[in-house]
Tab-separated table of C-alpha atoms in Angstrom:
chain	number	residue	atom	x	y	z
A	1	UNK	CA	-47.881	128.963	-50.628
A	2	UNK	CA	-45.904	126.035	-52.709
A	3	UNK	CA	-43.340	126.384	-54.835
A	4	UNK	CA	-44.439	125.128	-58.543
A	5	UNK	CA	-41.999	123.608	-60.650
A	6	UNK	CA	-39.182	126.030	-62.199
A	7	UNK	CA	-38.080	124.248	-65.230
A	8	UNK	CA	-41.603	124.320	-66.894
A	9	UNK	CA	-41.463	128.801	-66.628
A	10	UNK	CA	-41.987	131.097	-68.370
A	11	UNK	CA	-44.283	128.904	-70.509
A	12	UNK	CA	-45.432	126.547	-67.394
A	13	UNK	CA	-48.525	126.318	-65.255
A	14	UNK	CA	-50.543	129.028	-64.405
A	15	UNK	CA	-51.398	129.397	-60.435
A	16	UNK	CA	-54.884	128.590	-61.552
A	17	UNK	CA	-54.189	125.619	-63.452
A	18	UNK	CA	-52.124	124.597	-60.379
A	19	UNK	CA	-54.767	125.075	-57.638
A	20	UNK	CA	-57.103	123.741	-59.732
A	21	UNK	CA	-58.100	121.440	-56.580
A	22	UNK	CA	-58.466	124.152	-53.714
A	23	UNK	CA	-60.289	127.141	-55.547
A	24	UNK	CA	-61.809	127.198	-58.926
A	25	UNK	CA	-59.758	128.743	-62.026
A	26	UNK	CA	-62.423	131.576	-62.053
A	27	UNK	CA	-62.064	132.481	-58.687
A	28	UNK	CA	-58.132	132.574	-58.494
A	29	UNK	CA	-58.745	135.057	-61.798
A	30	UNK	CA	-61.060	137.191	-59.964
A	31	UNK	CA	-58.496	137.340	-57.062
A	32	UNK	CA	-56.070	138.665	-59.428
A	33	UNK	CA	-53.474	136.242	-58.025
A	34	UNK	CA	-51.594	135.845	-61.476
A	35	UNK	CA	-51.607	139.682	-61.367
A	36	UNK	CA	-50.564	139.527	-57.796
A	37	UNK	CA	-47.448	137.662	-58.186
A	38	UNK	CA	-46.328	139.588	-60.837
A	39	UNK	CA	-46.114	142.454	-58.560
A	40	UNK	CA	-44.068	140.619	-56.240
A	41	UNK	CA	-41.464	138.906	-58.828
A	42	UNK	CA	-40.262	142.480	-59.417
A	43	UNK	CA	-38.737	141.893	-55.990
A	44	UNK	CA	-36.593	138.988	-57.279
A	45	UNK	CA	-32.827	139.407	-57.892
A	46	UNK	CA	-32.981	136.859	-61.222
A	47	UNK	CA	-35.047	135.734	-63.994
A	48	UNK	CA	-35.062	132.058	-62.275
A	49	UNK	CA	-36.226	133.768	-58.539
A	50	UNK	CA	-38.975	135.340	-60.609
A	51	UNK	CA	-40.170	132.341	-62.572
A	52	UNK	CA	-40.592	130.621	-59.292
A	53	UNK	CA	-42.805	132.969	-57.700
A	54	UNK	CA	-45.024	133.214	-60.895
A	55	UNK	CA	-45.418	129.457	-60.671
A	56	UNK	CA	-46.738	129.849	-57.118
A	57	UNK	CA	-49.963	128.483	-55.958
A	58	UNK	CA	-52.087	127.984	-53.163
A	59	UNK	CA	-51.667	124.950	-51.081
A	60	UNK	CA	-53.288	122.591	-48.509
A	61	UNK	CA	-50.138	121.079	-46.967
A	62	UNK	CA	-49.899	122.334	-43.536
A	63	UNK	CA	-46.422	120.348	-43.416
A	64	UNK	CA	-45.391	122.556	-46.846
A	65	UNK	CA	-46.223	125.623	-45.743
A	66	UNK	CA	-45.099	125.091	-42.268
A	67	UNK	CA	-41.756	124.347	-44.251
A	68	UNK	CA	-41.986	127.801	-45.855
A	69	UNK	CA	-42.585	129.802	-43.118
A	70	UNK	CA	-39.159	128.197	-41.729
A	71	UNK	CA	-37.395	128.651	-44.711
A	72	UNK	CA	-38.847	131.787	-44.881
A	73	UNK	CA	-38.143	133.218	-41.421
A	74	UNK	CA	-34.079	132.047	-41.620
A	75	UNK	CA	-33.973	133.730	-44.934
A	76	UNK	CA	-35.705	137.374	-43.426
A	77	UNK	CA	-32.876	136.450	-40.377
A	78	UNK	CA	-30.160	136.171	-42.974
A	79	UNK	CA	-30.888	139.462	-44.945
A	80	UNK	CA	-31.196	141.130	-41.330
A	81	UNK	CA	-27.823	140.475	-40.007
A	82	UNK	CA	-25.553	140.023	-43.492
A	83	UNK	CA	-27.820	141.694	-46.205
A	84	UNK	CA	-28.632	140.010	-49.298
A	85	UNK	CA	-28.160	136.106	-50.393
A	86	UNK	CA	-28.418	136.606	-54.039
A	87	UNK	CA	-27.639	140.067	-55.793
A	88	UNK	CA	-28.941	141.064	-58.588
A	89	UNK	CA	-27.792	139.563	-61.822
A	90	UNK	CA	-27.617	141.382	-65.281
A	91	UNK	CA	-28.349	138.353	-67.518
A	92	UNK	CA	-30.590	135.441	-67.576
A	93	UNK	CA	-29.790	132.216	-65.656
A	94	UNK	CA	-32.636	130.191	-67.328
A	95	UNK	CA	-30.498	129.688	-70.636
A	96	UNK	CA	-27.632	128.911	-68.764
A	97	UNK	CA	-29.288	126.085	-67.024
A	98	UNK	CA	-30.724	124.741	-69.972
A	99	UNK	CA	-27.186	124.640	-71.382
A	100	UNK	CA	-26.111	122.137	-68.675
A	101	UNK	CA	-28.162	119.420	-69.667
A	102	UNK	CA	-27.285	117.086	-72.112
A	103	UNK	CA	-26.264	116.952	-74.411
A	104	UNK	CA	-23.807	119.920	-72.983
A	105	UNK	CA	-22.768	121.809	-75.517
A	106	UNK	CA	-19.116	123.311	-75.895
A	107	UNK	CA	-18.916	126.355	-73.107
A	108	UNK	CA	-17.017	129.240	-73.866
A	109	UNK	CA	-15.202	131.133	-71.394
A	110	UNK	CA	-17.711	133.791	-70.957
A	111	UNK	CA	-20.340	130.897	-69.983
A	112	UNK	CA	-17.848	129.222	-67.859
A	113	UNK	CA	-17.390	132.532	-66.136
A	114	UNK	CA	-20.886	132.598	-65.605
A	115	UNK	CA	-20.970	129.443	-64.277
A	116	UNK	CA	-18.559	130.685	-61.707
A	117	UNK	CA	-20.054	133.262	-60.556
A	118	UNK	CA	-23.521	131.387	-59.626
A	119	UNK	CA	-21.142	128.652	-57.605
A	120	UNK	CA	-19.732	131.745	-56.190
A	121	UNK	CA	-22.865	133.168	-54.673
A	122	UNK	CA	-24.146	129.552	-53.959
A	123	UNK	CA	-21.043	129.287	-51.569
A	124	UNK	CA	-21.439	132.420	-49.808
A	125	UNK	CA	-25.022	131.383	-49.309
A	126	UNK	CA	-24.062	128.121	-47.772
A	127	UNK	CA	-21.228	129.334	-45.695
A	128	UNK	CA	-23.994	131.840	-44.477
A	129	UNK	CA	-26.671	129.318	-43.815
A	130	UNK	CA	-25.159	126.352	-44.154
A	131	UNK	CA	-22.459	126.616	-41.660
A	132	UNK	CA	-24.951	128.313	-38.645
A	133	UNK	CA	-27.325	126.340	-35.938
A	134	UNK	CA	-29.601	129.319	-36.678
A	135	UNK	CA	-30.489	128.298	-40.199
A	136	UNK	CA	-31.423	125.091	-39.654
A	137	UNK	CA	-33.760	124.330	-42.228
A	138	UNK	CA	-31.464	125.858	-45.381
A	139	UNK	CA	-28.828	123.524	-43.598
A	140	UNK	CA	-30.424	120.561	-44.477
A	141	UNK	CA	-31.959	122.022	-47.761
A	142	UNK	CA	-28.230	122.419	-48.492
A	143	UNK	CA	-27.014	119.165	-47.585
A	144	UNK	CA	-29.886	117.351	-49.240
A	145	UNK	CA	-29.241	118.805	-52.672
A	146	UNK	CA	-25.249	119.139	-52.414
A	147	UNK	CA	-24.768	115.735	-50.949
A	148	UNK	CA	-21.400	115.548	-49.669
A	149	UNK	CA	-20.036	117.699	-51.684
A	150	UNK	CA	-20.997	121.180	-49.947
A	151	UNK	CA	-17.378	122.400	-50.680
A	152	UNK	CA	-17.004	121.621	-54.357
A	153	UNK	CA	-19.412	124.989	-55.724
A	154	UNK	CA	-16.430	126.759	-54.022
A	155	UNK	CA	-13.577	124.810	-55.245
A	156	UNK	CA	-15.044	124.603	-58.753
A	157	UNK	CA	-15.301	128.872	-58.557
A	158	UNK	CA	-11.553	129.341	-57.581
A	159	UNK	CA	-10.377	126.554	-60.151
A	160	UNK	CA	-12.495	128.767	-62.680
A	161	UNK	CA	-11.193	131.972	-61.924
A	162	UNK	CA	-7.850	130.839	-61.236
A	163	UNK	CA	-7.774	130.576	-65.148
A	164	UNK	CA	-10.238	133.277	-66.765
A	165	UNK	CA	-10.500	136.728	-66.415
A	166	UNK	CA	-13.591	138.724	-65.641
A	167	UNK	CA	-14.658	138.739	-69.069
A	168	UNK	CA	-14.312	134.990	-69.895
A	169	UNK	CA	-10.568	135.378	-71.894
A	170	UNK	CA	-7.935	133.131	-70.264
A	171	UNK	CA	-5.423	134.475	-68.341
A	172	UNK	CA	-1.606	135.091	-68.962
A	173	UNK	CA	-0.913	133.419	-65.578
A	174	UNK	CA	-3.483	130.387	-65.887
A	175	UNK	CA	-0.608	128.125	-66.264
A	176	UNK	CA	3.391	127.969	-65.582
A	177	UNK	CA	3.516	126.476	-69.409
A	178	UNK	CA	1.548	129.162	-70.531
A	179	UNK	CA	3.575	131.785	-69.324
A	180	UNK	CA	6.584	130.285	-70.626
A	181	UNK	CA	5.309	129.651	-73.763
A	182	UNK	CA	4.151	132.987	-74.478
A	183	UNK	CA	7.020	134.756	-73.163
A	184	UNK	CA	8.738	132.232	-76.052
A	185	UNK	CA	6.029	133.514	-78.653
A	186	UNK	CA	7.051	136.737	-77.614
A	187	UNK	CA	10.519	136.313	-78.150
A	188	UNK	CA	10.220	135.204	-81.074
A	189	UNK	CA	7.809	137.984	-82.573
A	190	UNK	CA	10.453	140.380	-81.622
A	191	UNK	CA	12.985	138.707	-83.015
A	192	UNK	CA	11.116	138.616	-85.963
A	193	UNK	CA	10.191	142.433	-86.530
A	194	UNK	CA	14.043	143.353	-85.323
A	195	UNK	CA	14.634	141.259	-89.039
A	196	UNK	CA	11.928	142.742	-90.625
A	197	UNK	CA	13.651	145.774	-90.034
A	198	UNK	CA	16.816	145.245	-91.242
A	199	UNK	CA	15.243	143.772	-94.412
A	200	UNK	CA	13.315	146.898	-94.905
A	201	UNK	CA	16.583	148.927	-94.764
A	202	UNK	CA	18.315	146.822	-96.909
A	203	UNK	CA	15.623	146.561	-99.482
A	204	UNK	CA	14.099	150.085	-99.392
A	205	UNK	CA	14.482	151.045	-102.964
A	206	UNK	CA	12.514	147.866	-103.860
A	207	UNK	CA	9.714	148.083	-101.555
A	208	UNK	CA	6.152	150.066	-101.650
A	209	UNK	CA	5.854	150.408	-97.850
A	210	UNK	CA	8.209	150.157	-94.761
A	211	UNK	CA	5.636	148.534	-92.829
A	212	UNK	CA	4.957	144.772	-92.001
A	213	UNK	CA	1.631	143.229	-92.495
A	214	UNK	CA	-0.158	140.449	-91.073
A	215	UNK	CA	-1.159	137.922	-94.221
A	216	UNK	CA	-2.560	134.408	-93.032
A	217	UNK	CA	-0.551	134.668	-89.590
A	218	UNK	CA	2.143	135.284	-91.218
A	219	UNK	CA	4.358	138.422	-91.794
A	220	UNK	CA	5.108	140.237	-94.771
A	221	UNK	CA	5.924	143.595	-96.665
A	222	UNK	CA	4.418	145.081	-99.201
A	223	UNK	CA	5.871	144.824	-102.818
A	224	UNK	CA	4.886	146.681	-105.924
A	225	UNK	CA	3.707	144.426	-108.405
A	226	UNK	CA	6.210	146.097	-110.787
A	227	UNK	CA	9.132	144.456	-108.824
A	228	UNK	CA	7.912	141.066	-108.352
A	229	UNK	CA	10.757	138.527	-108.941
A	230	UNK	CA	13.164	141.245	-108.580
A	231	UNK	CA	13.424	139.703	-104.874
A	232	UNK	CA	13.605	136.130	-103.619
A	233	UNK	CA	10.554	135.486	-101.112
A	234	UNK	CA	6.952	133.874	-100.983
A	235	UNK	CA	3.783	135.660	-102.426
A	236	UNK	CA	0.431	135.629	-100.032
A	237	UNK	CA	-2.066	137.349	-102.687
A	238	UNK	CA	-2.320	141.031	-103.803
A	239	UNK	CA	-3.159	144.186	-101.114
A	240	UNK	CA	-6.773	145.603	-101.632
A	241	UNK	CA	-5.280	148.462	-104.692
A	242	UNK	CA	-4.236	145.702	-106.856
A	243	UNK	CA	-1.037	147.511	-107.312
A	244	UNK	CA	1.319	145.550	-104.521
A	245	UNK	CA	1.844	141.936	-103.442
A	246	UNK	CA	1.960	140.757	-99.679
A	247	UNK	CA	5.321	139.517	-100.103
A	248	UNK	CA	7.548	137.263	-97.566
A	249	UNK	CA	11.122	137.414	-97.995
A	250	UNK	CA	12.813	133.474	-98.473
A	251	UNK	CA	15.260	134.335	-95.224
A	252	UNK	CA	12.664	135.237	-93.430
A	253	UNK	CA	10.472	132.152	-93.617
A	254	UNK	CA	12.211	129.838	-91.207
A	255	UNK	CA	11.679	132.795	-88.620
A	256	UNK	CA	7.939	132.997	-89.306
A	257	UNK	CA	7.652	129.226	-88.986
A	258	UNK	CA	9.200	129.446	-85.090
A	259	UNK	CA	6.857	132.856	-84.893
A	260	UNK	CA	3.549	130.415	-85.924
A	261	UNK	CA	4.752	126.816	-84.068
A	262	UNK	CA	4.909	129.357	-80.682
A	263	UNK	CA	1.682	131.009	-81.402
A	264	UNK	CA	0.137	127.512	-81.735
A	265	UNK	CA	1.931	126.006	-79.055
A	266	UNK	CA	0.428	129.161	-77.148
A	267	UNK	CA	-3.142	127.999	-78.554
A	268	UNK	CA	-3.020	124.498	-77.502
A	269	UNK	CA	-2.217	125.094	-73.825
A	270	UNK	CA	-5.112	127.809	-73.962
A	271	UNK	CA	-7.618	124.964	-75.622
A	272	UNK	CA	-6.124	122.360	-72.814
A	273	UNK	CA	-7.152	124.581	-70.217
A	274	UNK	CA	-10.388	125.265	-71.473
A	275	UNK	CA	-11.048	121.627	-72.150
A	276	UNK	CA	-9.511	120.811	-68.592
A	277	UNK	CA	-12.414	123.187	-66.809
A	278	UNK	CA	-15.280	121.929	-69.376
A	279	UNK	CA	-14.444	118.607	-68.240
A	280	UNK	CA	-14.449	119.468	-64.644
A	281	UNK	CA	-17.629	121.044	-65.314
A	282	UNK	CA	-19.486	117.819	-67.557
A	283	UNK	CA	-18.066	116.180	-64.334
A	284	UNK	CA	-20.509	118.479	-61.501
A	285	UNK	CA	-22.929	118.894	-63.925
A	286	UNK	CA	-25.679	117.778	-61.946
A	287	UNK	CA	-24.198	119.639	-58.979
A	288	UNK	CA	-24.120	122.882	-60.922
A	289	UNK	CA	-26.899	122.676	-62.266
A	290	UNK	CA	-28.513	121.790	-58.560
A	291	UNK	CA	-26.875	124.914	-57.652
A	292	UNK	CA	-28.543	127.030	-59.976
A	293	UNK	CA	-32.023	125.575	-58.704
A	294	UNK	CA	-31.093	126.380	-54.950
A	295	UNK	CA	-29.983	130.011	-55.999
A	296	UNK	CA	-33.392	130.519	-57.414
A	297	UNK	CA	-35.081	129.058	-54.281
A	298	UNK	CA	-32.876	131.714	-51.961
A	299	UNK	CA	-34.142	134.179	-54.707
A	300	UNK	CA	-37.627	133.326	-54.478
A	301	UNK	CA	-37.452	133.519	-50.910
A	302	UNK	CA	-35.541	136.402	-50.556
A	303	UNK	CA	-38.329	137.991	-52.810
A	304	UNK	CA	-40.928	137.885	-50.671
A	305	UNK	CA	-38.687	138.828	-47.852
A	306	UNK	CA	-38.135	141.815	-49.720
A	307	UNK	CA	-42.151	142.198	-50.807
A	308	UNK	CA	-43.060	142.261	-46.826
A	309	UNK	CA	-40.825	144.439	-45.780
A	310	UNK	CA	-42.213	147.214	-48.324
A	311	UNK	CA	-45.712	146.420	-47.231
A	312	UNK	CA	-45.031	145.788	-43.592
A	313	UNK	CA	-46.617	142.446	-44.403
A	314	UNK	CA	-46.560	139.335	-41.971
A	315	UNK	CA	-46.775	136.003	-41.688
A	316	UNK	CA	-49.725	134.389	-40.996
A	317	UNK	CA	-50.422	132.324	-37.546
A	318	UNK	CA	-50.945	128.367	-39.383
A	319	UNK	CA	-52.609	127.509	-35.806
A	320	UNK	CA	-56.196	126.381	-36.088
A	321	UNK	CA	-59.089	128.595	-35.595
A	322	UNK	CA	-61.096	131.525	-37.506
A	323	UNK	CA	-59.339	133.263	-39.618
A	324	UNK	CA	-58.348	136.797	-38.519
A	325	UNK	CA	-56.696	139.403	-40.510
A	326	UNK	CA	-55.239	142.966	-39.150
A	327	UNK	CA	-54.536	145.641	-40.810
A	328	UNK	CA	-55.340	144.489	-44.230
A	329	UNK	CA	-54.531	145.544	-47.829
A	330	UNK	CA	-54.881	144.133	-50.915
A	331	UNK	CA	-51.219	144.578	-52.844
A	332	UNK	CA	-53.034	145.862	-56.224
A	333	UNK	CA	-53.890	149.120	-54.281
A	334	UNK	CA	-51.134	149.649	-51.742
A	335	UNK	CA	-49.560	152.729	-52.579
A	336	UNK	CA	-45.996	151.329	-51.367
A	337	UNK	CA	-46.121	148.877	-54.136
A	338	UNK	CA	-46.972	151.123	-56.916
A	339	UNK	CA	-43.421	151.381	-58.732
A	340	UNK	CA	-43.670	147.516	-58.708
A	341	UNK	CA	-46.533	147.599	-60.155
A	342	UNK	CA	-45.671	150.491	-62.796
A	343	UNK	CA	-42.855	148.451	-63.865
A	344	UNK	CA	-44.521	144.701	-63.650
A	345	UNK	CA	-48.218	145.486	-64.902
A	346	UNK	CA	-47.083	149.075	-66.730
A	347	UNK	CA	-49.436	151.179	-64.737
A	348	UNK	CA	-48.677	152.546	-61.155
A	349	UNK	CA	-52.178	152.192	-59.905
A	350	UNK	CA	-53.045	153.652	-56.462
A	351	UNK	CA	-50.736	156.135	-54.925
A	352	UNK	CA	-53.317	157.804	-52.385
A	353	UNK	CA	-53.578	156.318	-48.999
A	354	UNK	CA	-55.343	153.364	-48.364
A	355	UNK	CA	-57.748	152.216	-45.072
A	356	UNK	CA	-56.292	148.968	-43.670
A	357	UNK	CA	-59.472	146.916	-42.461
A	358	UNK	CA	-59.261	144.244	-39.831
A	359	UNK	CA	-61.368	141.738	-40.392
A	360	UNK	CA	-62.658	138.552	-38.366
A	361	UNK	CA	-64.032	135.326	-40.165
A	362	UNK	CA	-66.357	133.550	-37.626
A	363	UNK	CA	-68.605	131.705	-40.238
A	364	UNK	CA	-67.524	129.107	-43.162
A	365	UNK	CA	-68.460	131.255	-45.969
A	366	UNK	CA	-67.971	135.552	-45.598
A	367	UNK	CA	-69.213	138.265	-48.678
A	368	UNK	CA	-66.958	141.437	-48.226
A	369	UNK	CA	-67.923	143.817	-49.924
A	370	UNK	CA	-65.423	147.398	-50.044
A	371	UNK	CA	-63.937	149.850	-52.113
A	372	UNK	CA	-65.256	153.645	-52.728
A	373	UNK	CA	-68.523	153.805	-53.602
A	374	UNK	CA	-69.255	154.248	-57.266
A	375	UNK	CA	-72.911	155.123	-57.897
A	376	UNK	CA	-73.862	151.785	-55.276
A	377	UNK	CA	-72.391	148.095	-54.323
């Protein structure tokens, strides 16, 4: 098999269209390929993986799928010894590779995090396969599409996390400044309510409330409208009754100036940081967004690692010759696949056992006819 072209999915060619040159549409539709590699996408670990193997499609290139059946066999190696290349992700990558190219859009920190944690599997990969004379051919699959740069998914990962949390919100330790400047915001909040306070005691009889509100970033208390003027302050607009005023005392404005210059001092080294990893990423776009590509290769492959080992499947000999099949089932009816197929096609199918039939092609052109027999062939 050949890999058909990822970008083009879900919407792109169908394996029929695509081996339009080997075997006739009709024919592909009557071997119920389409329906075929549904079944085995179910095996894939991301929406990308799976779009590649429903683009699959017969090919003629001995030198392709001689490729494959490398690429293949390293990747069945790797899952032996380590487990898996590419776990399973809970959201779809194909949106977040269209959102690389241009023009790139502004990236929030949940899609930066995301970004990190594709490099972050990419690396693992590569240190798996990359790094070992048994893996030969993912070596140079690596080195072809990272360049020189085999180290920089990595890199780019830590410099990520090193300033976002797990859910995309930047970190109170991203940054010396930042700590210092919101241990100064801090401060000055603090200082802030501790005045509040004393105002409120001071000012009781006068007041609605003894709390302190929040009105426009700004704090305040709340005065009945009954005693407005009685006090000297600024008035931010009446509560939700009508009856009071959000009302900042004139002493206390200077303080909530130094409270609102911290907070935005706080906010600028937050955007800077941001800004500093969106440029790092517009800067390994194409890198990233290579990465992305090779993760859904290592899916696609690690699929049908997956797919064989539930149907004891093998690979077959390329060598020239008649064709010779052992032990043969056709996946729409092997019971080991029928949760795939309940959840790809919505109907289990076959559950019973099935009779494996070895079969030998001496002649160009063979008629097999099987199946239970339902009133006659």
């Amino acid at each position: 098999m050949s890999d058909g072209d990822p970008d083009r999915l879900p919407e792109g060619p169908s394996p029929e269209a695509a081996a339009v040159e080997l075997c006739s549409a009709a024919s592909l539709r009557d071997l119920e390929l389409g329906t075929v590699l549904r079944v085995i996408a179910r095996f894939a670990a991301t929406d990308l993986g799976a779009q590649r193997i429903l683009a699959t499609a017969p090919s003629t290139s001995t030198q392709d799928l001689e490729r494959r059946r490398a690429e293949y066999l390293e990747v069945a190696a790797a899952l032996d010894r380590e487990g898996a290349l590419v776990p399973s992700w809970g959201e779809p990558l194909a949106p977040f590779l269209g959102a690389l190219r241009p023009p790139l859009a502004a990236l929030a920190g949940p899609d930066l995090i995301r970004i990190a944690r594709a490099l972050e599997t990419l690396a693992t990969a590569t240190a798996r396969l990359g790094a070992s004379d048994g893996y030969p051919c993912w070596a140079e699959l690596l080195a072809e599409r990272l360049g020189g740069e085999l180290e920089v998914p990595g890199e780019l990962a830590r410099a990520i996390r090193a300033v976002l949390d797990a859910e995309g919100e930047v970190r109170a330790d991203a940054s010396p400044a930042l700590v210092r400047l919101t241990q100064q915001a801090r401060s000055r909040r603090d200082a802030l309510a501790r005045r509040f306070e004393r105002y409120i005691e001071l000012n009781r009889d006068q007041l609605g409330e003894e709390t302190v509100s929040q009105r426009d970033g700004r704090s305040s208390v709340l005065l009945p409208a009954g005693n407005r003027g009685r006090l000297p302050g600024l008035v931010h607009g009446r509560s939700g009754t009508g009856r009071s005023f959000y009302f900042e005392p004139l002493e206390l404005v200077e303080d909530n100036n130094e409270v609102q210059a911290a907070v935005a001092a706080v906010d600028d080294e937050i955007a800077r940081l941001l800004g500093d990893l969106e440029a790092r990423v517009r800067e390994y776009r194409a890198l990233i967004e290579s990465a992305v590509v090779l993760l859904a290769e290592l899916d696609w492959c690690q699929a049908v690692v997956r797919f064989a080992g539930c149907t004891r499947a093998a690979l077959p000999d390329l060598s020239p010759g008649p064709l010779r099949i052992v032990g043969g089932r056709h996946p729409l009816i092997d019971p080991a696949l029928a949760d795939a197929r309940a959840a790809a096609l919505g109907s289990a199918g076959n559950r019973g056992p099935v009779i494996a039939l070895d079969l030998d092609f001496e002649d160009d052109r063979v008629l097999v006819v099987t199946g239970p027999n339902a009133g006659g062939k």
